[in-house]
Amino acid sequence: MAGLSPSERRLQKELMSLMKEPPPGMEVDSDKAEQNLNLWTIHMKGAEGTLYDGEEFQLQFKFGPKYPFDSPEVTFIGNNIPVHPHVYSNGHICLSILTDDWSPALSVQSVCLSIVSMLSSCKEKKRPPDNTFYVKTCNKNPKKTKWWYHDDSV
Amino acid sequence: MGNCLKGSSTDDLSPLRNAETTSETTTSEQPWIPYREVNPGGPIFYPSPGISCSVNQLSEEDQVKIAKKLGFIQHLPTGTYDGCKKNRECVICMIEFIVGDPVRYLPCLHIYHKKCIDAWLMRSFTCPSCMEPVDAALLTSYETK
Ligand SMILES: [Zn+2]
Ligand SMILES: [Zn+2]
């Protein structure tokens, strides 16, 4: 692994462990990630017994050169964006660990697990109340949104 | 029910990317910055999490803040990794410690490579593992032990 920056070395390690021992219901597109270490796609299945059982989603992770000091940019992509009070129809996710509460001890795997648990605890499938306005006006990068995390219980 | 209020952030940082090269304002030891910016500007600092700029664009107030941060970080105990089995890996770079690696101890007793944790502490005074604040009060109690 010579010639890699610390950030690349860490991503390489995370990729290996995700490929070897993927968390249940998740699969990283390893070909894509190996081509471009800074852009990963993760296929995710809705957990059994939840409102998302049987659905499949795709999560995109974009890493900057300062990962893991900077959080990755994480969005849902593809045709099926989960209908959830913290997920906008453009794929942006309102989850504090992706911005304010990020820590370099978090990893792709722990972010994925948080997102699965956020989906799993949902009791009613609906978009955030301000979805239409947000999607029209927001920056393409969800990290540029100054989120106010009002409620972590949903 | 969750309602994520927010406003679009107005501080687009892109102009900072074209920063002119800077002159060093400090002669003391610079923190090791593992993740270099793409721009050729001088050292990059983080007045607050997520906001980075090179040193010539900082207000005096920010420079004082940074100097304080640096001074504070330097007071946290350091050492070399002694092979302790409890901490095997630095969670920031995800590389296993090797006996003799320079490490820094936080008051919560989590340890990291010195260069890894210093870069994080410039952004946030929290322990990445337990989110325990690494504040001055904790520091003094540590020192007097
Ligand atoms: Zn390290
Ligand atoms: Zn700790």
PDB file of C-alpha atoms and ligand atoms in Angstrom:
ATOM      1  CA  MET A   1       0.000   0.000   0.000  1.00  0.00           C
ATOM      2  CA  ALA A   2       2.903   2.313  -0.652  1.00  0.00           C
ATOM      3  CA  GLY A   3       2.243   5.804  -1.929  1.00  0.00           C
ATOM      4  CA  LEU A   4      -1.189   6.080  -0.363  1.00  0.00           C
ATOM      5  CA  SER A   5      -2.210   9.030   1.765  1.00  0.00           C
ATOM      6  CA  PRO A   6      -3.397   8.268   5.323  1.00  0.00           C
ATOM      7  CA  SER A   7      -6.927   8.875   4.144  1.00  0.00           C
ATOM      8  CA  GLU A   8      -6.602   6.438   1.249  1.00  0.00           C
ATOM      9  CA  ARG A   9      -4.959   3.859   3.432  1.00  0.00           C
ATOM     10  CA  ARG A  10      -7.833   4.005   5.870  1.00  0.00           C
ATOM     11  CA  LEU A  11     -10.427   3.795   3.099  1.00  0.00           C
ATOM     12  CA  GLN A  12      -8.618   0.811   1.638  1.00  0.00           C
ATOM     13  CA  LYS A  13      -8.773  -0.898   5.036  1.00  0.00           C
ATOM     14  CA  GLU A  14     -12.440  -0.113   5.526  1.00  0.00           C
ATOM     15  CA  LEU A  15     -13.230  -1.410   2.069  1.00  0.00           C
ATOM     16  CA  MET A  16     -11.443  -4.685   2.724  1.00  0.00           C
ATOM     17  CA  SER A  17     -13.277  -5.298   5.954  1.00  0.00           C
ATOM     18  CA  LEU A  18     -16.656  -4.380   4.425  1.00  0.00           C
ATOM     19  CA  MET A  19     -16.019  -6.829   1.607  1.00  0.00           C
ATOM     20  CA  LYS A  20     -14.882  -9.576   3.948  1.00  0.00           C
ATOM     21  CA  GLU A  21     -17.488  -9.145   6.658  1.00  0.00           C
ATOM     22  CA  PRO A  22     -20.358  -7.024   5.377  1.00  0.00           C
ATOM     23  CA  PRO A  23     -22.999  -6.124   7.962  1.00  0.00           C
ATOM     24  CA  PRO A  24     -26.284  -7.991   7.420  1.00  0.00           C
ATOM     25  CA  GLY A  25     -28.216  -6.775   4.385  1.00  0.00           C
ATOM     26  CA  MET A  26     -25.390  -4.617   3.049  1.00  0.00           C
ATOM     27  CA  GLU A  27     -23.078  -4.980   0.149  1.00  0.00           C
ATOM     28  CA  VAL A  28     -20.479  -2.546  -1.079  1.00  0.00           C
ATOM     29  CA  ASP A  29     -20.000  -2.254  -4.821  1.00  0.00           C
ATOM     30  CA  SER A  30     -16.350  -3.204  -4.620  1.00  0.00           C
ATOM     31  CA  ASP A  31     -15.510  -2.825  -8.307  1.00  0.00           C
ATOM     32  CA  LYS A  32     -16.708   0.742  -8.307  1.00  0.00           C
ATOM     33  CA  ALA A  33     -14.986   1.539  -5.023  1.00  0.00           C
ATOM     34  CA  GLU A  34     -11.710   0.077  -6.202  1.00  0.00           C
ATOM     35  CA  GLN A  35     -11.851   2.223  -9.312  1.00  0.00           C
ATOM     36  CA  ASN A  36     -12.491   5.324  -7.299  1.00  0.00           C
ATOM     37  CA  LEU A  37     -11.685   5.008  -3.646  1.00  0.00           C
ATOM     38  CA  ASN A  38     -13.453   8.289  -2.880  1.00  0.00           C
ATOM     39  CA  LEU A  39     -16.860   7.298  -4.177  1.00  0.00           C
ATOM     40  CA  TRP A  40     -18.601   4.206  -2.888  1.00  0.00           C
ATOM     41  CA  THR A  41     -22.015   2.755  -3.503  1.00  0.00           C
ATOM     42  CA  ILE A  42     -23.537   0.511  -0.885  1.00  0.00           C
ATOM     43  CA  HIS A  43     -26.564  -1.642  -1.526  1.00  0.00           C
ATOM     44  CA  MET A  44     -28.758  -1.915   1.488  1.00  0.00           C
ATOM     45  CA  LYS A  45     -31.783  -4.044   2.216  1.00  0.00           C
ATOM     46  CA  GLY A  46     -34.578  -2.821   4.458  1.00  0.00           C
ATOM     47  CA  ALA A  47     -34.425  -4.837   7.685  1.00  0.00           C
ATOM     48  CA  GLU A  48     -36.882  -7.662   8.172  1.00  0.00           C
ATOM     49  CA  GLY A  49     -39.920  -6.898  10.234  1.00  0.00           C
ATOM     50  CA  THR A  50     -39.656  -3.138   9.614  1.00  0.00           C
ATOM     51  CA  LEU A  51     -41.635  -0.846   7.303  1.00  0.00           C
ATOM     52  CA  TYR A  52     -38.833  -1.205   4.761  1.00  0.00           C
ATOM     53  CA  ASP A  53     -38.774  -4.993   4.691  1.00  0.00           C
ATOM     54  CA  GLY A  54     -38.349  -6.167   1.103  1.00  0.00           C
ATOM     55  CA  GLU A  55     -37.115  -2.808  -0.198  1.00  0.00           C
ATOM     56  CA  GLU A  56     -33.650  -2.155  -1.532  1.00  0.00           C
ATOM     57  CA  PHE A  57     -31.762   1.101  -1.358  1.00  0.00           C
ATOM     58  CA  GLN A  58     -28.497   2.492  -2.551  1.00  0.00           C
ATOM     59  CA  LEU A  59     -26.333   4.717  -0.434  1.00  0.00           C
ATOM     60  CA  GLN A  60     -23.587   6.819  -1.873  1.00  0.00           C
ATOM     61  CA  PHE A  61     -20.522   7.785   0.154  1.00  0.00           C
ATOM     62  CA  LYS A  62     -18.261  10.583  -1.055  1.00  0.00           C
ATOM     63  CA  PHE A  63     -14.993  11.036   0.799  1.00  0.00           C
ATOM     64  CA  GLY A  64     -12.932  14.196   0.790  1.00  0.00           C
ATOM     65  CA  PRO A  65      -9.145  14.295   1.135  1.00  0.00           C
ATOM     66  CA  LYS A  66      -9.509  15.009   4.847  1.00  0.00           C
ATOM     67  CA  TYR A  67     -11.501  11.920   5.703  1.00  0.00           C
ATOM     68  CA  PRO A  68     -11.772  10.775   8.502  1.00  0.00           C
ATOM     69  CA  PHE A  69     -11.418  14.261   9.990  1.00  0.00           C
ATOM     70  CA  ASP A  70     -14.205  15.406   7.714  1.00  0.00           C
ATOM     71  CA  SER A  71     -17.345  13.327   7.560  1.00  0.00           C
ATOM     72  CA  PRO A  72     -18.198  11.648   4.288  1.00  0.00           C
ATOM     73  CA  GLU A  73     -21.050  13.035   2.207  1.00  0.00           C
ATOM     74  CA  VAL A  74     -23.742  10.376   2.443  1.00  0.00           C
ATOM     75  CA  THR A  75     -26.917  10.342   0.349  1.00  0.00           C
ATOM     76  CA  PHE A  76     -29.434   7.874  -0.929  1.00  0.00           C
ATOM     77  CA  ILE A  77     -29.275   7.510  -4.702  1.00  0.00           C
ATOM     78  CA  GLY A  78     -31.154   5.546  -7.349  1.00  0.00           C
ATOM     79  CA  ASN A  79     -34.848   4.969  -7.959  1.00  0.00           C
ATOM     80  CA  ASN A  80     -35.847   4.007  -4.485  1.00  0.00           C
ATOM     81  CA  ILE A  81     -35.251   6.721  -1.896  1.00  0.00           C
ATOM     82  CA  PRO A  82     -36.717   5.520   1.402  1.00  0.00           C
ATOM     83  CA  VAL A  83     -39.809   7.404   2.482  1.00  0.00           C
ATOM     84  CA  HIS A  84     -38.838   8.495   5.982  1.00  0.00           C
ATOM     85  CA  PRO A  85     -39.334  11.681   8.056  1.00  0.00           C
ATOM     86  CA  HIS A  86     -35.562  12.315   7.991  1.00  0.00           C
ATOM     87  CA  VAL A  87     -34.896  11.468   4.370  1.00  0.00           C
ATOM     88  CA  TYR A  88     -35.628  14.019   1.652  1.00  0.00           C
ATOM     89  CA  SER A  89     -36.823  12.876  -1.730  1.00  0.00           C
ATOM     90  CA  ASN A  90     -33.517  13.999  -3.265  1.00  0.00           C
ATOM     91  CA  GLY A  91     -31.688  11.490  -1.058  1.00  0.00           C
ATOM     92  CA  HIS A  92     -30.393  13.895   1.580  1.00  0.00           C
ATOM     93  CA  ILE A  93     -30.419  12.488   5.097  1.00  0.00           C
ATOM     94  CA  CYS A  94     -30.899  14.476   8.285  1.00  0.00           C
ATOM     95  CA  LEU A  95     -28.662  12.568  10.669  1.00  0.00           C
ATOM     96  CA  SER A  96     -26.437  14.370  13.138  1.00  0.00           C
ATOM     97  CA  ILE A  97     -23.470  11.998  12.926  1.00  0.00           C
ATOM     98  CA  LEU A  98     -23.082  13.016   9.296  1.00  0.00           C
ATOM     99  CA  THR A  99     -22.265  16.584  10.272  1.00  0.00           C
ATOM    100  CA  ASP A 100     -22.196  17.993  13.809  1.00  0.00           C
ATOM    101  CA  ASP A 101     -21.684  14.772  15.694  1.00  0.00           C
ATOM    102  CA  TRP A 102     -19.175  13.237  13.334  1.00  0.00           C
ATOM    103  CA  SER A 103     -16.117  11.673  14.902  1.00  0.00           C
ATOM    104  CA  PRO A 104     -13.133  10.102  13.157  1.00  0.00           C
ATOM    105  CA  ALA A 105     -13.811   6.960  15.176  1.00  0.00           C
ATOM    106  CA  LEU A 106     -16.938   6.446  13.095  1.00  0.00           C
ATOM    107  CA  SER A 107     -16.637   4.437   9.920  1.00  0.00           C
ATOM    108  CA  VAL A 108     -18.584   3.592   6.796  1.00  0.00           C
ATOM    109  CA  GLN A 109     -19.869   0.560   8.593  1.00  0.00           C
ATOM    110  CA  SER A 110     -21.050   2.452  11.663  1.00  0.00           C
ATOM    111  CA  VAL A 111     -22.715   5.093   9.485  1.00  0.00           C
ATOM    112  CA  CYS A 112     -24.543   2.376   7.541  1.00  0.00           C
ATOM    113  CA  LEU A 113     -25.671   0.745  10.752  1.00  0.00           C
ATOM    114  CA  SER A 114     -26.979   4.066  12.079  1.00  0.00           C
ATOM    115  CA  ILE A 115     -28.937   4.607   8.895  1.00  0.00           C
ATOM    116  CA  VAL A 116     -30.430   1.120   9.051  1.00  0.00           C
ATOM    117  CA  SER A 117     -31.455   1.663  12.628  1.00  0.00           C
ATOM    118  CA  MET A 118     -32.910   5.072  11.765  1.00  0.00           C
ATOM    119  CA  LEU A 119     -35.043   3.394   9.103  1.00  0.00           C
ATOM    120  CA  SER A 120     -35.928   0.473  11.329  1.00  0.00           C
ATOM    121  CA  SER A 121     -37.291   2.593  14.136  1.00  0.00           C
ATOM    122  CA  CYS A 122     -39.649   4.446  11.786  1.00  0.00           C
ATOM    123  CA  LYS A 123     -43.329   4.064  12.594  1.00  0.00           C
ATOM    124  CA  GLU A 124     -44.892   5.916   9.729  1.00  0.00           C
ATOM    125  CA  LYS A 125     -43.548   6.272   6.228  1.00  0.00           C
ATOM    126  CA  LYS A 126     -43.658   9.900   5.252  1.00  0.00           C
ATOM    127  CA  ARG A 127     -41.389  12.599   3.899  1.00  0.00           C
ATOM    128  CA  PRO A 128     -40.133  15.456   6.071  1.00  0.00           C
ATOM    129  CA  PRO A 129     -42.800  18.173   6.298  1.00  0.00           C
ATOM    130  CA  ASP A 130     -40.641  20.678   4.408  1.00  0.00           C
ATOM    131  CA  ASN A 131     -39.555  18.258   1.721  1.00  0.00           C
ATOM    132  CA  THR A 132     -40.815  20.212  -1.289  1.00  0.00           C
ATOM    133  CA  PHE A 133     -39.219  23.469  -0.223  1.00  0.00           C
ATOM    134  CA  TYR A 134     -35.943  21.884   0.825  1.00  0.00           C
ATOM    135  CA  VAL A 135     -35.479  19.879  -2.335  1.00  0.00           C
ATOM    136  CA  LYS A 136     -36.069  23.014  -4.415  1.00  0.00           C
ATOM    137  CA  THR A 137     -33.684  25.239  -2.497  1.00  0.00           C
ATOM    138  CA  CYS A 138     -30.950  23.098  -0.966  1.00  0.00           C
ATOM    139  CA  ASN A 139     -27.308  22.892  -1.911  1.00  0.00           C
ATOM    140  CA  LYS A 140     -26.281  19.772  -3.805  1.00  0.00           C
ATOM    141  CA  ASN A 141     -24.007  18.889  -0.931  1.00  0.00           C
ATOM    142  CA  PRO A 142     -26.049  17.952   2.152  1.00  0.00           C
ATOM    143  CA  LYS A 143     -23.091  18.901   4.335  1.00  0.00           C
ATOM    144  CA  LYS A 144     -23.721  22.533   3.373  1.00  0.00           C
ATOM    145  CA  THR A 145     -27.091  22.368   5.015  1.00  0.00           C
ATOM    146  CA  LYS A 146     -27.087  23.646   8.547  1.00  0.00           C
ATOM    147  CA  TRP A 147     -29.329  21.065  10.108  1.00  0.00           C
ATOM    148  CA  TRP A 148     -31.090  21.501  13.369  1.00  0.00           C
ATOM    149  CA  TYR A 149     -31.462  18.116  14.900  1.00  0.00           C
ATOM    150  CA  HIS A 150     -34.675  18.400  16.791  1.00  0.00           C
ATOM    151  CA  ASP A 151     -35.638  14.903  17.402  1.00  0.00           C
ATOM    152  CA  ASP A 152     -33.489  11.823  17.452  1.00  0.00           C
ATOM    153  CA  SER A 153     -36.264   9.487  18.473  1.00  0.00           C
ATOM    154  CA  VAL A 154     -37.689   8.957  15.024  1.00  0.00           C
TER     155      VAL A 154
ATOM    156  CA  MET B   1     -42.226  13.606  14.991  1.00  0.00           C
ATOM    157  CA  GLY B   2     -39.005  14.636  13.490  1.00  0.00           C
ATOM    158  CA  ASN B   3     -38.714  17.957  11.849  1.00  0.00           C
ATOM    159  CA  CYS B   4     -35.293  18.867  10.660  1.00  0.00           C
ATOM    160  CA  LEU B   5     -35.199  22.628  10.501  1.00  0.00           C
ATOM    161  CA  LYS B   6     -32.375  24.099   8.602  1.00  0.00           C
ATOM    162  CA  GLY B   7     -31.220  26.971   6.484  1.00  0.00           C
ATOM    163  CA  SER B   8     -28.826  26.858   3.638  1.00  0.00           C
ATOM    164  CA  SER B   9     -25.338  27.682   4.703  1.00  0.00           C
ATOM    165  CA  THR B  10     -24.152  30.901   3.197  1.00  0.00           C
ATOM    166  CA  ASP B  11     -20.441  30.511   3.752  1.00  0.00           C
ATOM    167  CA  ASP B  12     -19.294  28.920   0.585  1.00  0.00           C
ATOM    168  CA  LEU B  13     -15.669  28.116   1.180  1.00  0.00           C
ATOM    169  CA  SER B  14     -14.603  27.931  -2.406  1.00  0.00           C
ATOM    170  CA  PRO B  15     -12.820  31.310  -2.499  1.00  0.00           C
ATOM    171  CA  LEU B  16     -10.528  30.003   0.193  1.00  0.00           C
ATOM    172  CA  ARG B  17      -9.293  27.322  -2.111  1.00  0.00           C
ATOM    173  CA  ASN B  18      -7.438  29.939  -4.119  1.00  0.00           C
ATOM    174  CA  ALA B  19      -5.552  31.240  -1.153  1.00  0.00           C
ATOM    175  CA  GLU B  20      -2.233  32.917  -1.803  1.00  0.00           C
ATOM    176  CA  THR B  21       0.775  31.386  -0.203  1.00  0.00           C
ATOM    177  CA  THR B  22       1.246  32.523   3.319  1.00  0.00           C
ATOM    178  CA  SER B  23       4.078  33.480   5.525  1.00  0.00           C
ATOM    179  CA  GLU B  24       4.570  31.589   8.730  1.00  0.00           C
ATOM    180  CA  THR B  25       3.346  33.515  11.716  1.00  0.00           C
ATOM    181  CA  THR B  26       4.619  31.168  14.339  1.00  0.00           C
ATOM    182  CA  THR B  27       8.040  29.759  14.870  1.00  0.00           C
ATOM    183  CA  SER B  28       6.944  27.126  17.324  1.00  0.00           C
ATOM    184  CA  GLU B  29       6.342  23.586  16.257  1.00  0.00           C
ATOM    185  CA  GLN B  30       3.491  23.302  13.781  1.00  0.00           C
ATOM    186  CA  PRO B  31       0.954  20.556  14.307  1.00  0.00           C
ATOM    187  CA  TRP B  32       1.401  17.727  11.922  1.00  0.00           C
ATOM    188  CA  ILE B  33      -1.339  17.966   9.370  1.00  0.00           C
ATOM    189  CA  PRO B  34      -1.848  14.567   7.884  1.00  0.00           C
ATOM    190  CA  TYR B  35      -4.423  15.473   5.318  1.00  0.00           C
ATOM    191  CA  ARG B  36      -3.002  18.157   3.170  1.00  0.00           C
ATOM    192  CA  GLU B  37      -5.241  20.548   1.306  1.00  0.00           C
ATOM    193  CA  VAL B  38      -5.058  20.504  -2.431  1.00  0.00           C
ATOM    194  CA  ASN B  39      -4.281  24.196  -2.566  1.00  0.00           C
ATOM    195  CA  PRO B  40      -0.755  25.461  -2.176  1.00  0.00           C
ATOM    196  CA  GLY B  41      -1.709  27.887   0.591  1.00  0.00           C
ATOM    197  CA  GLY B  42       0.046  27.657   3.923  1.00  0.00           C
ATOM    198  CA  PRO B  43      -1.070  25.587   6.864  1.00  0.00           C
ATOM    199  CA  ILE B  44      -4.781  25.055   7.148  1.00  0.00           C
ATOM    200  CA  PHE B  45      -6.491  25.665  10.436  1.00  0.00           C
ATOM    201  CA  TYR B  46      -9.919  24.922  11.725  1.00  0.00           C
ATOM    202  CA  PRO B  47     -11.359  27.817  13.723  1.00  0.00           C
ATOM    203  CA  SER B  48     -14.415  25.642  14.211  1.00  0.00           C
ATOM    204  CA  PRO B  49     -15.403  22.214  12.971  1.00  0.00           C
ATOM    205  CA  GLY B  50     -15.927  22.069   9.265  1.00  0.00           C
ATOM    206  CA  ILE B  51     -14.485  25.502   8.603  1.00  0.00           C
ATOM    207  CA  SER B  52     -10.986  25.609   7.313  1.00  0.00           C
ATOM    208  CA  CYS B  53      -8.905  28.448   6.073  1.00  0.00           C
ATOM    209  CA  SER B  54      -5.273  29.269   5.692  1.00  0.00           C
ATOM    210  CA  VAL B  55      -3.523  31.320   8.267  1.00  0.00           C
ATOM    211  CA  ASN B  56      -3.459  34.652   6.446  1.00  0.00           C
ATOM    212  CA  GLN B  57      -7.243  34.761   6.297  1.00  0.00           C
ATOM    213  CA  LEU B  58      -7.729  34.383   9.987  1.00  0.00           C
ATOM    214  CA  SER B  59      -8.777  37.245  12.149  1.00  0.00           C
ATOM    215  CA  GLU B  60      -6.564  38.112  15.056  1.00  0.00           C
ATOM    216  CA  GLU B  61      -9.132  36.578  17.334  1.00  0.00           C
ATOM    217  CA  ASP B  62      -8.977  33.296  15.481  1.00  0.00           C
ATOM    218  CA  GLN B  63      -5.210  33.307  15.576  1.00  0.00           C
ATOM    219  CA  VAL B  64      -5.321  33.682  19.328  1.00  0.00           C
ATOM    220  CA  LYS B  65      -7.801  30.829  19.513  1.00  0.00           C
ATOM    221  CA  ILE B  66      -5.515  28.633  17.489  1.00  0.00           C
ATOM    222  CA  ALA B  67      -2.492  29.525  19.562  1.00  0.00           C
ATOM    223  CA  LYS B  68      -4.488  28.639  22.680  1.00  0.00           C
ATOM    224  CA  LYS B  69      -5.588  25.359  21.178  1.00  0.00           C
ATOM    225  CA  LEU B  70      -2.043  24.505  20.228  1.00  0.00           C
ATOM    226  CA  GLY B  71      -0.814  25.370  23.692  1.00  0.00           C
ATOM    227  CA  PHE B  72      -3.544  23.310  25.247  1.00  0.00           C
ATOM    228  CA  ILE B  73      -2.870  20.290  23.089  1.00  0.00           C
ATOM    229  CA  GLN B  74       0.811  20.456  23.974  1.00  0.00           C
ATOM    230  CA  HIS B  75      -0.164  20.036  27.633  1.00  0.00           C
ATOM    231  CA  LEU B  76      -1.862  16.727  27.139  1.00  0.00           C
ATOM    232  CA  PRO B  77       0.450  13.899  28.143  1.00  0.00           C
ATOM    233  CA  THR B  78       2.308  12.044  25.459  1.00  0.00           C
ATOM    234  CA  GLY B  79       4.380   8.925  25.469  1.00  0.00           C
ATOM    235  CA  THR B  80       5.318   6.023  23.331  1.00  0.00           C
ATOM    236  CA  TYR B  81       3.217   2.940  22.804  1.00  0.00           C
ATOM    237  CA  ASP B  82       4.268   0.277  25.273  1.00  0.00           C
ATOM    238  CA  GLY B  83       2.503  -2.714  23.765  1.00  0.00           C
ATOM    239  CA  CYS B  84      -0.539  -2.375  26.040  1.00  0.00           C
ATOM    240  CA  LYS B  85      -3.104  -4.896  24.818  1.00  0.00           C
ATOM    241  CA  LYS B  86      -6.086  -2.743  25.713  1.00  0.00           C
ATOM    242  CA  ASN B  87      -5.422  -0.252  22.977  1.00  0.00           C
ATOM    243  CA  ARG B  88      -4.302  -2.065  19.898  1.00  0.00           C
ATOM    244  CA  GLU B  89      -5.314   0.226  17.116  1.00  0.00           C
ATOM    245  CA  CYS B  90      -5.532   3.951  16.569  1.00  0.00           C
ATOM    246  CA  VAL B  91      -9.178   4.418  15.582  1.00  0.00           C
ATOM    247  CA  ILE B  92      -8.387   7.525  13.573  1.00  0.00           C
ATOM    248  CA  CYS B  93      -6.058   5.981  11.010  1.00  0.00           C
ATOM    249  CA  MET B  94      -7.125   2.389  11.785  1.00  0.00           C
ATOM    250  CA  ILE B  95      -3.536   1.264  11.964  1.00  0.00           C
ATOM    251  CA  GLU B  96      -2.289  -0.954  14.760  1.00  0.00           C
ATOM    252  CA  PHE B  97       0.090   0.648  17.197  1.00  0.00           C
ATOM    253  CA  ILE B  98       3.664  -0.471  17.018  1.00  0.00           C
ATOM    254  CA  VAL B  99       5.746  -0.404  20.180  1.00  0.00           C
ATOM    255  CA  GLY B 100       7.543   2.917  20.224  1.00  0.00           C
ATOM    256  CA  ASP B 101       4.939   4.882  18.252  1.00  0.00           C
ATOM    257  CA  PRO B 102       4.486   8.404  19.644  1.00  0.00           C
ATOM    258  CA  VAL B 103       1.042   8.501  21.231  1.00  0.00           C
ATOM    259  CA  ARG B 104      -1.046  11.003  23.152  1.00  0.00           C
ATOM    260  CA  TYR B 105      -3.230  10.164  26.150  1.00  0.00           C
ATOM    261  CA  LEU B 106      -6.557  11.870  26.664  1.00  0.00           C
ATOM    262  CA  PRO B 107      -8.027  12.330  30.151  1.00  0.00           C
ATOM    263  CA  CYS B 108     -10.484   9.503  29.401  1.00  0.00           C
ATOM    264  CA  LEU B 109      -7.407   7.314  28.881  1.00  0.00           C
ATOM    265  CA  HIS B 110      -8.044   6.669  25.238  1.00  0.00           C
ATOM    266  CA  ILE B 111      -4.850   6.815  23.260  1.00  0.00           C
ATOM    267  CA  TYR B 112      -4.101   7.760  19.681  1.00  0.00           C
ATOM    268  CA  HIS B 113      -1.128   8.409  17.499  1.00  0.00           C
ATOM    269  CA  LYS B 114       0.070  11.850  18.429  1.00  0.00           C
ATOM    270  CA  LYS B 115      -0.153  13.126  14.870  1.00  0.00           C
ATOM    271  CA  CYS B 116      -3.655  11.690  14.399  1.00  0.00           C
ATOM    272  CA  ILE B 117      -5.251  13.057  17.554  1.00  0.00           C
ATOM    273  CA  ASP B 118      -3.526  16.436  17.313  1.00  0.00           C
ATOM    274  CA  ALA B 119      -5.083  17.004  13.917  1.00  0.00           C
ATOM    275  CA  TRP B 120      -8.490  16.150  15.351  1.00  0.00           C
ATOM    276  CA  LEU B 121      -8.104  18.249  18.510  1.00  0.00           C
ATOM    277  CA  MET B 122      -7.463  21.305  16.359  1.00  0.00           C
ATOM    278  CA  ARG B 123     -11.054  20.829  15.191  1.00  0.00           C
ATOM    279  CA  SER B 124     -12.789  19.542  18.248  1.00  0.00           C
ATOM    280  CA  PHE B 125     -11.899  19.003  21.884  1.00  0.00           C
ATOM    281  CA  THR B 126     -13.681  15.721  22.166  1.00  0.00           C
ATOM    282  CA  CYS B 127     -12.387  12.202  22.320  1.00  0.00           C
ATOM    283  CA  PRO B 128     -13.288  10.496  19.029  1.00  0.00           C
ATOM    284  CA  SER B 129     -13.993   7.201  20.789  1.00  0.00           C
ATOM    285  CA  CYS B 130     -16.129   8.201  23.759  1.00  0.00           C
ATOM    286  CA  MET B 131     -17.053  11.790  22.790  1.00  0.00           C
ATOM    287  CA  GLU B 132     -15.880  12.846  26.240  1.00  0.00           C
ATOM    288  CA  PRO B 133     -14.965  16.539  26.163  1.00  0.00           C
ATOM    289  CA  VAL B 134     -11.250  17.129  26.605  1.00  0.00           C
ATOM    290  CA  ASP B 135     -11.634  20.377  28.471  1.00  0.00           C
ATOM    291  CA  ALA B 136      -9.429  22.430  30.686  1.00  0.00           C
ATOM    292  CA  ALA B 137     -11.017  21.248  33.937  1.00  0.00           C
ATOM    293  CA  LEU B 138     -10.236  17.674  33.125  1.00  0.00           C
ATOM    294  CA  LEU B 139      -6.780  18.665  32.146  1.00  0.00           C
ATOM    295  CA  THR B 140      -5.936  20.320  35.441  1.00  0.00           C
ATOM    296  CA  SER B 141      -7.221  17.383  37.451  1.00  0.00           C
ATOM    297  CA  TYR B 142      -5.051  15.170  35.326  1.00  0.00           C
ATOM    298  CA  GLU B 143      -1.977  17.305  35.834  1.00  0.00           C
ATOM    299  CA  THR B 144      -2.223  17.426  39.600  1.00  0.00           C
ATOM    300  CA  LYS B 145      -2.342  13.658  39.927  1.00  0.00           C
TER     301      LYS B 145
HETATM  302 ZN    ZN C   1      -3.309   6.912  14.066  1.00  0.00          ZN
HETATM  303 ZN    ZN C   2     -12.134   8.722  25.232  1.00  0.00          ZN
END
